[in-house]
PDB file of C-alpha atoms in Angstrom:
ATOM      1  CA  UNK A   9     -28.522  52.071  14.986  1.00 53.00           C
ATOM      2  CA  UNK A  10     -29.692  55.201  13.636  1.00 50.00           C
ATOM      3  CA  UNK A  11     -26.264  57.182  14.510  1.00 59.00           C
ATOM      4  CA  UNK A  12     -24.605  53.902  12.933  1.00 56.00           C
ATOM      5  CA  UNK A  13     -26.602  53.822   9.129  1.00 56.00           C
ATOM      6  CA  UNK A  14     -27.078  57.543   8.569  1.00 56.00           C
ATOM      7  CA  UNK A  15     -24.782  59.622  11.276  1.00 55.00           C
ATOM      8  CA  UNK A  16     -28.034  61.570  11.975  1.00 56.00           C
ATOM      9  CA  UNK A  17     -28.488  62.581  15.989  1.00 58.00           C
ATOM     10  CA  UNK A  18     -31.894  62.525  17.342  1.00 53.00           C
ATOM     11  CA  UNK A  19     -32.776  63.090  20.598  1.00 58.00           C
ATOM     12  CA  UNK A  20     -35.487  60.234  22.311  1.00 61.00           C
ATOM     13  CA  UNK A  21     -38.532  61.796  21.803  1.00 63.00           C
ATOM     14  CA  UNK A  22     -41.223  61.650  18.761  1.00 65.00           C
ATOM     15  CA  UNK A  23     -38.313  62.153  15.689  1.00 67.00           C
ATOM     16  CA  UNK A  24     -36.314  59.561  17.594  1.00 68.00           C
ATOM     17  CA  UNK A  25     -40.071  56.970  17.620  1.00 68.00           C
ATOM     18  CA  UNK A  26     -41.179  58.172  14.012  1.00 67.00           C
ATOM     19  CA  UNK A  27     -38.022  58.056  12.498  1.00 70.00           C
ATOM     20  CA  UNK A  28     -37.417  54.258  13.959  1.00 74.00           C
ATOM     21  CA  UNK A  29     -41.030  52.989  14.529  1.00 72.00           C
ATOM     22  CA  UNK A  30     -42.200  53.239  11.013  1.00 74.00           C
ATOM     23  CA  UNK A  31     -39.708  51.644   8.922  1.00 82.00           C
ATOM     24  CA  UNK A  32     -39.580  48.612  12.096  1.00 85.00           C
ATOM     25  CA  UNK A  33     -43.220  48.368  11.447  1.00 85.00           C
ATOM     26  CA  UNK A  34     -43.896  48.367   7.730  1.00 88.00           C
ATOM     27  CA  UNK A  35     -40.660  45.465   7.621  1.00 92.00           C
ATOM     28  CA  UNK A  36     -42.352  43.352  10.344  1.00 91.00           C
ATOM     29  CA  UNK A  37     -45.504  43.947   8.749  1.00 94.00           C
ATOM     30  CA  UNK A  38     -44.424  42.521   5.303  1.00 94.00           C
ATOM     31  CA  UNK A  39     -42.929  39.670   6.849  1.00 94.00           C
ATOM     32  CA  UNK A  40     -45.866  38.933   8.938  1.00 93.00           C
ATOM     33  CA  UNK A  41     -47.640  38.723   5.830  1.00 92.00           C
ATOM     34  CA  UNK A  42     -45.579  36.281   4.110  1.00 93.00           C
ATOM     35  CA  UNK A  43     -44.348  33.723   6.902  1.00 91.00           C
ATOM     36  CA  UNK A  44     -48.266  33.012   7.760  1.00 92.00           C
ATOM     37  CA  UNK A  45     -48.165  31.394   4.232  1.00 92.00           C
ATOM     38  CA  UNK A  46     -44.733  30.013   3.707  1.00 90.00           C
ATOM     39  CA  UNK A  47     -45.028  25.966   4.069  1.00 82.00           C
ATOM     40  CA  UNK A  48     -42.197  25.313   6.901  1.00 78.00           C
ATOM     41  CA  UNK A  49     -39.053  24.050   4.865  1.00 76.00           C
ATOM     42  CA  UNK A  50     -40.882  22.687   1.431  1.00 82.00           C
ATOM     43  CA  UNK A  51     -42.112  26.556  -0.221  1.00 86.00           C
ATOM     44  CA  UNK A  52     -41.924  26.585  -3.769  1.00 90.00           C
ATOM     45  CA  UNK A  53     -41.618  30.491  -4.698  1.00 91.00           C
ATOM     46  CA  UNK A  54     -43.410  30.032  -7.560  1.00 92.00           C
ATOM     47  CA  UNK A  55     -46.074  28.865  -5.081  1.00 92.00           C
ATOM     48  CA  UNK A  56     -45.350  31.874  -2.715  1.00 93.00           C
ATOM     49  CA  UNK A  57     -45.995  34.313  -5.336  1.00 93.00           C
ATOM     50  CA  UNK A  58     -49.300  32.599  -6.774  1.00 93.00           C
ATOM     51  CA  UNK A  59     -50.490  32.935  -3.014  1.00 94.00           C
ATOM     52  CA  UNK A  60     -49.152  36.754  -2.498  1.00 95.00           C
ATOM     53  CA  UNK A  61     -50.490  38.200  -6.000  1.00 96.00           C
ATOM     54  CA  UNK A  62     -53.854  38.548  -5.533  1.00 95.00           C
ATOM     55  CA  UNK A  63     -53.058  39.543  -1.683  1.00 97.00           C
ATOM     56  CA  UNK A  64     -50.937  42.215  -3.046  1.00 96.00           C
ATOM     57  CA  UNK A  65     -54.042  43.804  -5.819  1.00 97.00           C
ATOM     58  CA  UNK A  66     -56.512  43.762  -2.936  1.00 97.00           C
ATOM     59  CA  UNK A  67     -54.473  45.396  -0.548  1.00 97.00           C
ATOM     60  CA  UNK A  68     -53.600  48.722  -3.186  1.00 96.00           C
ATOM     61  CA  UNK A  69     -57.242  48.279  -3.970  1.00 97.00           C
ATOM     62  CA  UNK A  70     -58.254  48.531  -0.018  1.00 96.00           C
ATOM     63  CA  UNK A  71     -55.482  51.106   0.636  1.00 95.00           C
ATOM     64  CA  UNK A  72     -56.419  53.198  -2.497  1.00 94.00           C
ATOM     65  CA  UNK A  73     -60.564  53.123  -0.911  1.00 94.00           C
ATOM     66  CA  UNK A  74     -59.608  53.863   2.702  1.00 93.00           C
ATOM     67  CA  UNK A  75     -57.569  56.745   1.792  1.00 90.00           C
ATOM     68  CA  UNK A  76     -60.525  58.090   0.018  1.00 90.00           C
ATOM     69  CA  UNK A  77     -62.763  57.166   2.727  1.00 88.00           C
ATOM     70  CA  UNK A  78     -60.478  58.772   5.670  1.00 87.00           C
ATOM     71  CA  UNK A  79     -59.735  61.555   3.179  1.00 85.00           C
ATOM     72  CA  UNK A  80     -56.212  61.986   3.915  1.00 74.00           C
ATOM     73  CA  UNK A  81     -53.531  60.559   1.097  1.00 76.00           C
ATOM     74  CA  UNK A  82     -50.518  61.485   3.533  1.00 83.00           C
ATOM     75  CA  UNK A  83     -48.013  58.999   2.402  1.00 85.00           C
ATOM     76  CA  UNK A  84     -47.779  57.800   5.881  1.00 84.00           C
ATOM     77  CA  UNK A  85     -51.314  56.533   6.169  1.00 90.00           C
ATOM     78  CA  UNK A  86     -51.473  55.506   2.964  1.00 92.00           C
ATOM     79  CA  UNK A  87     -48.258  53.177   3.648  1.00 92.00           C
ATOM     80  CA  UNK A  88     -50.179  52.198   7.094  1.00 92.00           C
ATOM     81  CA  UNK A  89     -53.756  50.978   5.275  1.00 95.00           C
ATOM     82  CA  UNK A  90     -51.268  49.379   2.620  1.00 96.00           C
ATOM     83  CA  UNK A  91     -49.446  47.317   4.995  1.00 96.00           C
ATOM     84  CA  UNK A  92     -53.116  46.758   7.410  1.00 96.00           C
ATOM     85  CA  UNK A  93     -54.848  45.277   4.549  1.00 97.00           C
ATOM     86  CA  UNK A  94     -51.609  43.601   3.383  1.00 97.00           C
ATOM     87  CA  UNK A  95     -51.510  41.634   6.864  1.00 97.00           C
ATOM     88  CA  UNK A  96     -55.374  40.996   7.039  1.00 96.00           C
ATOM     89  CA  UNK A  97     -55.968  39.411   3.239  1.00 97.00           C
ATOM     90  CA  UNK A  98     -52.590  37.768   3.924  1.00 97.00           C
ATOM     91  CA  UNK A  99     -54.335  35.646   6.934  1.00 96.00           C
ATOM     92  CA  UNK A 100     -57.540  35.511   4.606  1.00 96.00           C
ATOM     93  CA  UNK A 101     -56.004  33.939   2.020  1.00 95.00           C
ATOM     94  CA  UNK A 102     -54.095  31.653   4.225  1.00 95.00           C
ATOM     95  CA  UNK A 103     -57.436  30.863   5.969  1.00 96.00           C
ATOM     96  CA  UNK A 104     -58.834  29.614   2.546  1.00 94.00           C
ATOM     97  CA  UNK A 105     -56.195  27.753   2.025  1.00 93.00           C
ATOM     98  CA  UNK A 106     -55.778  25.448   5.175  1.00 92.00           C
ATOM     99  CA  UNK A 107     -59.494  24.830   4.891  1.00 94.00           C
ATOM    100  CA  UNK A 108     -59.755  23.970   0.922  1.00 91.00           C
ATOM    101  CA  UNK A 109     -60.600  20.636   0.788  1.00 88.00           C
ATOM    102  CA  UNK A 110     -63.380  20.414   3.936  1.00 89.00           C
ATOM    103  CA  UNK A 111     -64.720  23.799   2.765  1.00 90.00           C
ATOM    104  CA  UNK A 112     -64.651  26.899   4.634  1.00 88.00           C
ATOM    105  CA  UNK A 113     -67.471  26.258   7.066  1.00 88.00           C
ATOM    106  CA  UNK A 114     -66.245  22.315   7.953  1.00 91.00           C
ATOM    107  CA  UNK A 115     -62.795  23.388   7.684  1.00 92.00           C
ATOM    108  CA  UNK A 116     -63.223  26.402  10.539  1.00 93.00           C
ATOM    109  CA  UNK A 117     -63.576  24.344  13.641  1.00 92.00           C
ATOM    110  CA  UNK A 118     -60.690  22.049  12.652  1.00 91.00           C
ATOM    111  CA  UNK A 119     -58.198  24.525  12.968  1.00 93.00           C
ATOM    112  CA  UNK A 120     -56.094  25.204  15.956  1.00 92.00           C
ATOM    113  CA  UNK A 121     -55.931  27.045  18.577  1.00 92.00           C
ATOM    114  CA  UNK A 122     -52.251  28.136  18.289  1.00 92.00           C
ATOM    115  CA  UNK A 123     -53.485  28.936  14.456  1.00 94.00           C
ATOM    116  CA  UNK A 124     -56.403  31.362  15.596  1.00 95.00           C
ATOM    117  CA  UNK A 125     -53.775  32.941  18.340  1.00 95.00           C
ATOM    118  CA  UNK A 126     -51.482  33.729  15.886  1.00 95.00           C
ATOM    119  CA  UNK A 127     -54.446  35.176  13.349  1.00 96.00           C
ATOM    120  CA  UNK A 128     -55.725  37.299  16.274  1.00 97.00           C
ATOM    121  CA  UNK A 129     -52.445  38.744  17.412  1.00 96.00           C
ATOM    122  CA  UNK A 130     -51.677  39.491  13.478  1.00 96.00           C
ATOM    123  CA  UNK A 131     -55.104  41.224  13.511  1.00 97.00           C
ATOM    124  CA  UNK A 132     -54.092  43.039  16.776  1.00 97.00           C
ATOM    125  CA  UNK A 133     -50.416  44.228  15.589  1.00 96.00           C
ATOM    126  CA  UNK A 134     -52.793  45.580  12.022  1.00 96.00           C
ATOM    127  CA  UNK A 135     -54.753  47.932  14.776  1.00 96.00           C
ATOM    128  CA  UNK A 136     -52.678  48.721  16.570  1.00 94.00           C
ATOM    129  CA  UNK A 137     -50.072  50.157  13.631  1.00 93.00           C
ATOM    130  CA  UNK A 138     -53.550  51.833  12.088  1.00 94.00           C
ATOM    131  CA  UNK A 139     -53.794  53.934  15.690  1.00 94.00           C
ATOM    132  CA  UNK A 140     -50.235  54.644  15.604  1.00 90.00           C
ATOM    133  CA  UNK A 141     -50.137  56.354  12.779  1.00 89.00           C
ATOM    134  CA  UNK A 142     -53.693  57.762  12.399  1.00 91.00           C
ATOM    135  CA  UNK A 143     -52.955  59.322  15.475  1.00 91.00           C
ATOM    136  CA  UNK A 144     -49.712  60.449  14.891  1.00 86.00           C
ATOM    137  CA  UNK A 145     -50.188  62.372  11.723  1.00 87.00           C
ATOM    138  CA  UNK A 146     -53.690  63.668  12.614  1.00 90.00           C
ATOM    139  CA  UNK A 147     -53.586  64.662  15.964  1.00 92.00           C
ATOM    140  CA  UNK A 148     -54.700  68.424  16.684  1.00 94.00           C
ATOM    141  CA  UNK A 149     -53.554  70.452  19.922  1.00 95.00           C
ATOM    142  CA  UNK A 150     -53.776  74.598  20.872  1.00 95.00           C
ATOM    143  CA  UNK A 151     -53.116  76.650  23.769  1.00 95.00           C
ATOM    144  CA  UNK A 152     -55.415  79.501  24.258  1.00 94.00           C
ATOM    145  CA  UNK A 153     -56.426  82.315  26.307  1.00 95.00           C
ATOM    146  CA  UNK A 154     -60.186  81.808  27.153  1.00 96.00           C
ATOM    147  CA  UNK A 155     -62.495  83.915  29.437  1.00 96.00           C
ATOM    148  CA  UNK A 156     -66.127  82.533  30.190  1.00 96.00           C
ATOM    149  CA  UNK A 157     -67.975  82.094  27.275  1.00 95.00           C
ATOM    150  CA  UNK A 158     -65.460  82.379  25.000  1.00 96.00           C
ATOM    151  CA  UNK A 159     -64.819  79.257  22.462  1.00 96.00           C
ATOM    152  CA  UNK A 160     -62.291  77.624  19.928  1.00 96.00           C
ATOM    153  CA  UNK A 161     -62.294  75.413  17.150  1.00 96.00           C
ATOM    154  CA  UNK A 162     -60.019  72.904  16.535  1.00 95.00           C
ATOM    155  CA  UNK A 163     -60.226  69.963  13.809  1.00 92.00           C
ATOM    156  CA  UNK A 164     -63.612  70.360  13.060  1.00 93.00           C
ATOM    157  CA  UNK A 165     -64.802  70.435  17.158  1.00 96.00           C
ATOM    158  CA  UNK A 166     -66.439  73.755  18.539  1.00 97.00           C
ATOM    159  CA  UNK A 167     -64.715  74.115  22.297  1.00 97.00           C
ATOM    160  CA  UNK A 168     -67.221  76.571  24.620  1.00 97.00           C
ATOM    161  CA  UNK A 169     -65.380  77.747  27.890  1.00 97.00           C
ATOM    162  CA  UNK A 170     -68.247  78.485  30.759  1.00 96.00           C
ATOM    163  CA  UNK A 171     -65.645  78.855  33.221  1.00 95.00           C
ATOM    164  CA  UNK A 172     -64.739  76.995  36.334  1.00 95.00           C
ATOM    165  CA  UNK A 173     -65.469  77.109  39.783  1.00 94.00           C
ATOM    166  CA  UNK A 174     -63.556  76.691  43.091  1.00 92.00           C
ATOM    167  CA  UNK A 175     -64.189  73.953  45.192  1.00 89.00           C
ATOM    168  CA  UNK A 176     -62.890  73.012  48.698  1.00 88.00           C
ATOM    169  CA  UNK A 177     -62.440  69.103  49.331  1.00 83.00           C
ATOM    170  CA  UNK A 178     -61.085  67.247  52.397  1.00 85.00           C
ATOM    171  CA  UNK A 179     -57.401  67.571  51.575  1.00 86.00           C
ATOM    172  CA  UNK A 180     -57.751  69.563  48.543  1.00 87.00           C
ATOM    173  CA  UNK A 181     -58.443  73.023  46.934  1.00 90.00           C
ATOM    174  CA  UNK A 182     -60.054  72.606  43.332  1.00 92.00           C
ATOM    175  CA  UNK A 183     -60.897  74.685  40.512  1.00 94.00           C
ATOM    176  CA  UNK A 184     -63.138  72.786  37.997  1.00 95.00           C
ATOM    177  CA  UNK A 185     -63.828  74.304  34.588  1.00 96.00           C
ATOM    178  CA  UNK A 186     -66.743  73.381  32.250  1.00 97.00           C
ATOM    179  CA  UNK A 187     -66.476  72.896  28.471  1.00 97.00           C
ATOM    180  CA  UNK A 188     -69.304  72.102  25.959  1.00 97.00           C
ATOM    181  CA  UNK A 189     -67.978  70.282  23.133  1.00 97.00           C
ATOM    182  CA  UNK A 190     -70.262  70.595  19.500  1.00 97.00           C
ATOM    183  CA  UNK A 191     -69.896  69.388  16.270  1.00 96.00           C
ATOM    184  CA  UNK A 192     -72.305  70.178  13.525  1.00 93.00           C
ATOM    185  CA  UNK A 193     -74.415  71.963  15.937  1.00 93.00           C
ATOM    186  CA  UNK A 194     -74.822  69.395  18.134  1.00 96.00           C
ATOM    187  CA  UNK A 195     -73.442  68.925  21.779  1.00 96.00           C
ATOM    188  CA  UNK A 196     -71.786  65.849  22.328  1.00 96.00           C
ATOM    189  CA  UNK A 197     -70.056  65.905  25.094  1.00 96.00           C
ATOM    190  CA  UNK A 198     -69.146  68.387  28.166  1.00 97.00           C
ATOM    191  CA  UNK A 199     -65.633  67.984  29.652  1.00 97.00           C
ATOM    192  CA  UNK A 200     -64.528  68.987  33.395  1.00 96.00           C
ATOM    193  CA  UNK A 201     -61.003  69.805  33.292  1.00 96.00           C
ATOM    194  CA  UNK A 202     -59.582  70.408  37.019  1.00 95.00           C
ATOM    195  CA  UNK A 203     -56.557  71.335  38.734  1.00 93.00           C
ATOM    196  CA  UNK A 204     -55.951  70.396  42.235  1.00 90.00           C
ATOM    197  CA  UNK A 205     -53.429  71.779  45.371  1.00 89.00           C
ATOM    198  CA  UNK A 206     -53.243  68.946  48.136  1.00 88.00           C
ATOM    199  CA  UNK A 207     -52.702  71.206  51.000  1.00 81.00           C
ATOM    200  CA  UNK A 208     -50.879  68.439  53.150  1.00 80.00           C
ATOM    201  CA  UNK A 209     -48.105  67.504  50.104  1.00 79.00           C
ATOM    202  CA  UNK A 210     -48.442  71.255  48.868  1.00 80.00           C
ATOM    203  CA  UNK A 211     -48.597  69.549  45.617  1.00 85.00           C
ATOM    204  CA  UNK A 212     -50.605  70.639  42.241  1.00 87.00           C
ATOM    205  CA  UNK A 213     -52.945  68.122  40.299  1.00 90.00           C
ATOM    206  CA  UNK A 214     -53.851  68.584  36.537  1.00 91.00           C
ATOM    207  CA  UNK A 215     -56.950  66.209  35.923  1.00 92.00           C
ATOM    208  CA  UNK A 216     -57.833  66.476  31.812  1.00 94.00           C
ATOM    209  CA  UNK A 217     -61.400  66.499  31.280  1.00 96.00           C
ATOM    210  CA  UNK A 218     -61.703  63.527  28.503  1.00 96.00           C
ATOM    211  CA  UNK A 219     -64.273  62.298  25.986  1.00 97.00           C
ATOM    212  CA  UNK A 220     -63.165  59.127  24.590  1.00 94.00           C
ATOM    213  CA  UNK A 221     -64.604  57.740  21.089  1.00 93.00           C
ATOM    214  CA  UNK A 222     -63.641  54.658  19.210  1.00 93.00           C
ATOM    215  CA  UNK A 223     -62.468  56.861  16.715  1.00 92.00           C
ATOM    216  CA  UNK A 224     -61.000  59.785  18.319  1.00 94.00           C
ATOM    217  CA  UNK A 225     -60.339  61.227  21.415  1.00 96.00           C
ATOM    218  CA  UNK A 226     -60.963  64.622  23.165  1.00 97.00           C
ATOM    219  CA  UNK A 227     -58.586  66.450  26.406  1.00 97.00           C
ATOM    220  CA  UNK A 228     -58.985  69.235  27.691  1.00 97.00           C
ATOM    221  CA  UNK A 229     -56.685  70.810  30.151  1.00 96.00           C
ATOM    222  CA  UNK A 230     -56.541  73.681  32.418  1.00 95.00           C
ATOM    223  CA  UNK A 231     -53.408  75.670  32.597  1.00 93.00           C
ATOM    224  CA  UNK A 232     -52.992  78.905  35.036  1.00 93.00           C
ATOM    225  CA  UNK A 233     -55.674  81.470  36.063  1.00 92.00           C
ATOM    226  CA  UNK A 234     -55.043  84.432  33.877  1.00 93.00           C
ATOM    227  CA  UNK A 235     -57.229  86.922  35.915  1.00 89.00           C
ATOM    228  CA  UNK A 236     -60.753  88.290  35.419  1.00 91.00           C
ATOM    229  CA  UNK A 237     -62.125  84.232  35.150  1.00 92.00           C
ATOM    230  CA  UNK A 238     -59.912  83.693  32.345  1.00 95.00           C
ATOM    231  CA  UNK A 239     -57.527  80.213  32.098  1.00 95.00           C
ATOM    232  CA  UNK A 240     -54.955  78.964  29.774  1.00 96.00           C
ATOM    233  CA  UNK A 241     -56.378  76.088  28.356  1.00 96.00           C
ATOM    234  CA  UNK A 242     -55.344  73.317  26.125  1.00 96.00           C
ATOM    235  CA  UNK A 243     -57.144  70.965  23.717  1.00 97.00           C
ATOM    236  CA  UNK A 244     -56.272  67.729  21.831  1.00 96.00           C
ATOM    237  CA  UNK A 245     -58.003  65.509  19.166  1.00 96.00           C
ATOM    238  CA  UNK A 246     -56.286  62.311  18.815  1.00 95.00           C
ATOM    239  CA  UNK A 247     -57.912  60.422  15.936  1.00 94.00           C
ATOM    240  CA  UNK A 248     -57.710  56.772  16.425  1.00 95.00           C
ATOM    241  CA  UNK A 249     -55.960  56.891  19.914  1.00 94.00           C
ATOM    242  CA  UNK A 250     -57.680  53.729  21.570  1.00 95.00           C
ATOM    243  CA  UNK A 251     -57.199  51.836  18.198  1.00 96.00           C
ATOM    244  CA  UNK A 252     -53.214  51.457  20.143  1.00 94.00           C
ATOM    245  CA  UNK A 253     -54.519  49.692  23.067  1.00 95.00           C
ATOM    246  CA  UNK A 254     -56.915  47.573  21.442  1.00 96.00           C
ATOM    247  CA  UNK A 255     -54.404  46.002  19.088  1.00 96.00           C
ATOM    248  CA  UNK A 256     -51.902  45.792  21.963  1.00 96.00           C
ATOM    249  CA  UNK A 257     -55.223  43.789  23.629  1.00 97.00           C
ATOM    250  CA  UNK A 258     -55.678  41.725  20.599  1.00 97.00           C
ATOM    251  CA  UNK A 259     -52.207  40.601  20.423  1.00 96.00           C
ATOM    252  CA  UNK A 260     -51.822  39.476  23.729  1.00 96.00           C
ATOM    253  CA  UNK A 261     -55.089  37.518  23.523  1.00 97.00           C
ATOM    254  CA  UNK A 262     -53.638  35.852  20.798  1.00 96.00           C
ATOM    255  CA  UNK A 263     -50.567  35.413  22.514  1.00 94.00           C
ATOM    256  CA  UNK A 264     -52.534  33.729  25.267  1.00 94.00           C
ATOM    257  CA  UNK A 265     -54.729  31.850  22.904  1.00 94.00           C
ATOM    258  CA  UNK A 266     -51.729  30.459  20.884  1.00 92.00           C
ATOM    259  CA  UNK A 267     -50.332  29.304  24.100  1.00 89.00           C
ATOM    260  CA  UNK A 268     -53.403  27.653  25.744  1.00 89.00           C
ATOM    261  CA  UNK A 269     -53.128  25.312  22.354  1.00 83.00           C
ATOM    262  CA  UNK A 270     -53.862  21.510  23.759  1.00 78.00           C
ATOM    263  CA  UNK A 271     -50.852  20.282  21.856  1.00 74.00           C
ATOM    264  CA  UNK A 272     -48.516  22.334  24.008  1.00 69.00           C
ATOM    265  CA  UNK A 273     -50.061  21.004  27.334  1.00 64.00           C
ATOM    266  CA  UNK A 274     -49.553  17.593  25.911  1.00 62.00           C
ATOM    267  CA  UNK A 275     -46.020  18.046  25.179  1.00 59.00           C
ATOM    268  CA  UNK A 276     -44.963  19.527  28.456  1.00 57.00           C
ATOM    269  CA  UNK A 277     -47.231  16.839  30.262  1.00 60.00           C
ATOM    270  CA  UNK A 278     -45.065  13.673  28.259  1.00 64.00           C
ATOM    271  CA  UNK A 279     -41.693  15.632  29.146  1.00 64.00           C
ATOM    272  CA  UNK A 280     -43.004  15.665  32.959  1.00 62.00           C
ATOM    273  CA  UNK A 281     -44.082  11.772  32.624  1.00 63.00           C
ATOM    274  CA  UNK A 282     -40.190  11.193  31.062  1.00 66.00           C
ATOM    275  CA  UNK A 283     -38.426  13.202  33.110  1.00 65.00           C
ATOM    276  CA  UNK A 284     -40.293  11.593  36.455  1.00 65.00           C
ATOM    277  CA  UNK A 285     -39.557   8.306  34.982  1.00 64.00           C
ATOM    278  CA  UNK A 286     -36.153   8.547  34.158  1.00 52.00           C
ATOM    279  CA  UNK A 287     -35.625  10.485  38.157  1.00 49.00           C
ATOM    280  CA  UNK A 288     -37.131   6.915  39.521  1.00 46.00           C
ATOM    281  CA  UNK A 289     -34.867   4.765  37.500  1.00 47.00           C
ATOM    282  CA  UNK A 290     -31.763   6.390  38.874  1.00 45.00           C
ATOM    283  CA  UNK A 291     -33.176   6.577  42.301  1.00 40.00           C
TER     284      UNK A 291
END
């Protein structure tokens, strides 16, 4: 499709995803926000745009605070909190809406669950396009030369290499390194990256020593053994990283949610009951 609009060539790899993923996004996104409110086949636009206005001011406004908050104005992410908040006050406002004349606390349990699937799995898609491209455009990685007691920094983390020792196993060889991870003088975490040789399949293991956060995530990796107890070693920081498979979780619990909905089970129940009935007249 690319080739087809533009004539451009990109190979399938992360120009080929960013190039296509983003744009996808941001136009699902913005049509997420306005089909939860369109009124199926009677939506007067005049209406429509009432609804979407103040939708529209909080979600600059939101966009505008989280940039300052995350301190990074990278279009990018600044599109991304846009289009989150967009999709979030969208179902807000549509929330208020369906439940204006019980009130919001009477008019909660009346709604559906197909209607809270679908909110969920809006929420989830929000998520999961915040870790996409949090992560994306603020993820760190080097490749360095350490020796024991020898450190890095990277993206505000202090990396301390202590080394790594061999280790014999039943059907293995190992050599497990240590690293201290500190931020702001504190330790918070200490990583065991390994590599293993399976004698039997003569075959060699990288195991990444990880810390995982809810907001970012740390790997470490050995490389090769550079001689004198140095390694090759490489780190990552991937801000945001687990946000991906939580909104991926939300969405398909909204999925399921939606399709749990009693009115479904009733309808396929009745076609049953017809279908049996109409079998046993013709038999």
């Amino acid at each position: 499709m690319l080739d087809a609009l533009s004539g451009a060539k990109l190979s399938v790899g992360p120009p080929y995803f960013n190039a296509l993923f983003i744009p996808l996004m941001g136009l699902l996104m913005v049509v997420m926000a306005v089909g939860v409110l369109v009124r199926w086949k009677d939506t007067p636009v005049k209406w429509l745009v009432g609804m979407l206005m103040p939708v529209l001011l909080g979600s600059v406004a939101l966009a505008v605070i989280a940039g300052f908050a995350y301190g990074d104005f990278n279009w990018a992410v600044l599109a991304t909190f846009l289009l989150a908040a967009w999709v979030l006050l969208a179902g807000a406002r549509d929330i208020v809406d369906k439940t204006r004349h019980k009130g919001l606390l009477k008019g909660l349990p009346t709604l559906t669950r197909s209607y809270w699937g679908m909110q969920i799995a809006h929420i989830g898609i929000a998520v999961c396009a915040l870790g996409v491209v949090l992560s994306s455009q603020n993820s760190a990685e080097r490749d360095l030369r350490l020796a024991p007691g020898e450190s890095m920094d990277l993206a505000g983390y202090h990396f301390i290499f202590e080394g790594a020792k061999h280790f014999e196993g039943p059907n293995f060889t190992s050599d497990k390194g240590t690293v201290r991870v500190v931020r702001n003088g504190k330790e918070i975490a200490v990583l065991h990256p390994e590599k293993r040789l399976y004698t039997v399949q003569s075959s060699m293991m990288t195991e990444a020593g990880i810390d995982a956060g809810f907001t970012r995530d740390l790997y470490v990796a050995l490389g090769e053994p550079l001689g004198d107890g140095a390694w090759a070693v490489r780190v990552h920081v991937k801000p945001f990283v687990r946000w991906i498979w939580f909104g991926g979780l939300l969405t398909g619990f909204g999925g399921l949610l939606a399709a749990l909905d009693r009115r479904y089970r009733v309808k396929v129940k009745s076609r049953v009951r017809e279908a049996l009935g109409l079998s046993g007249a013709a038999v």
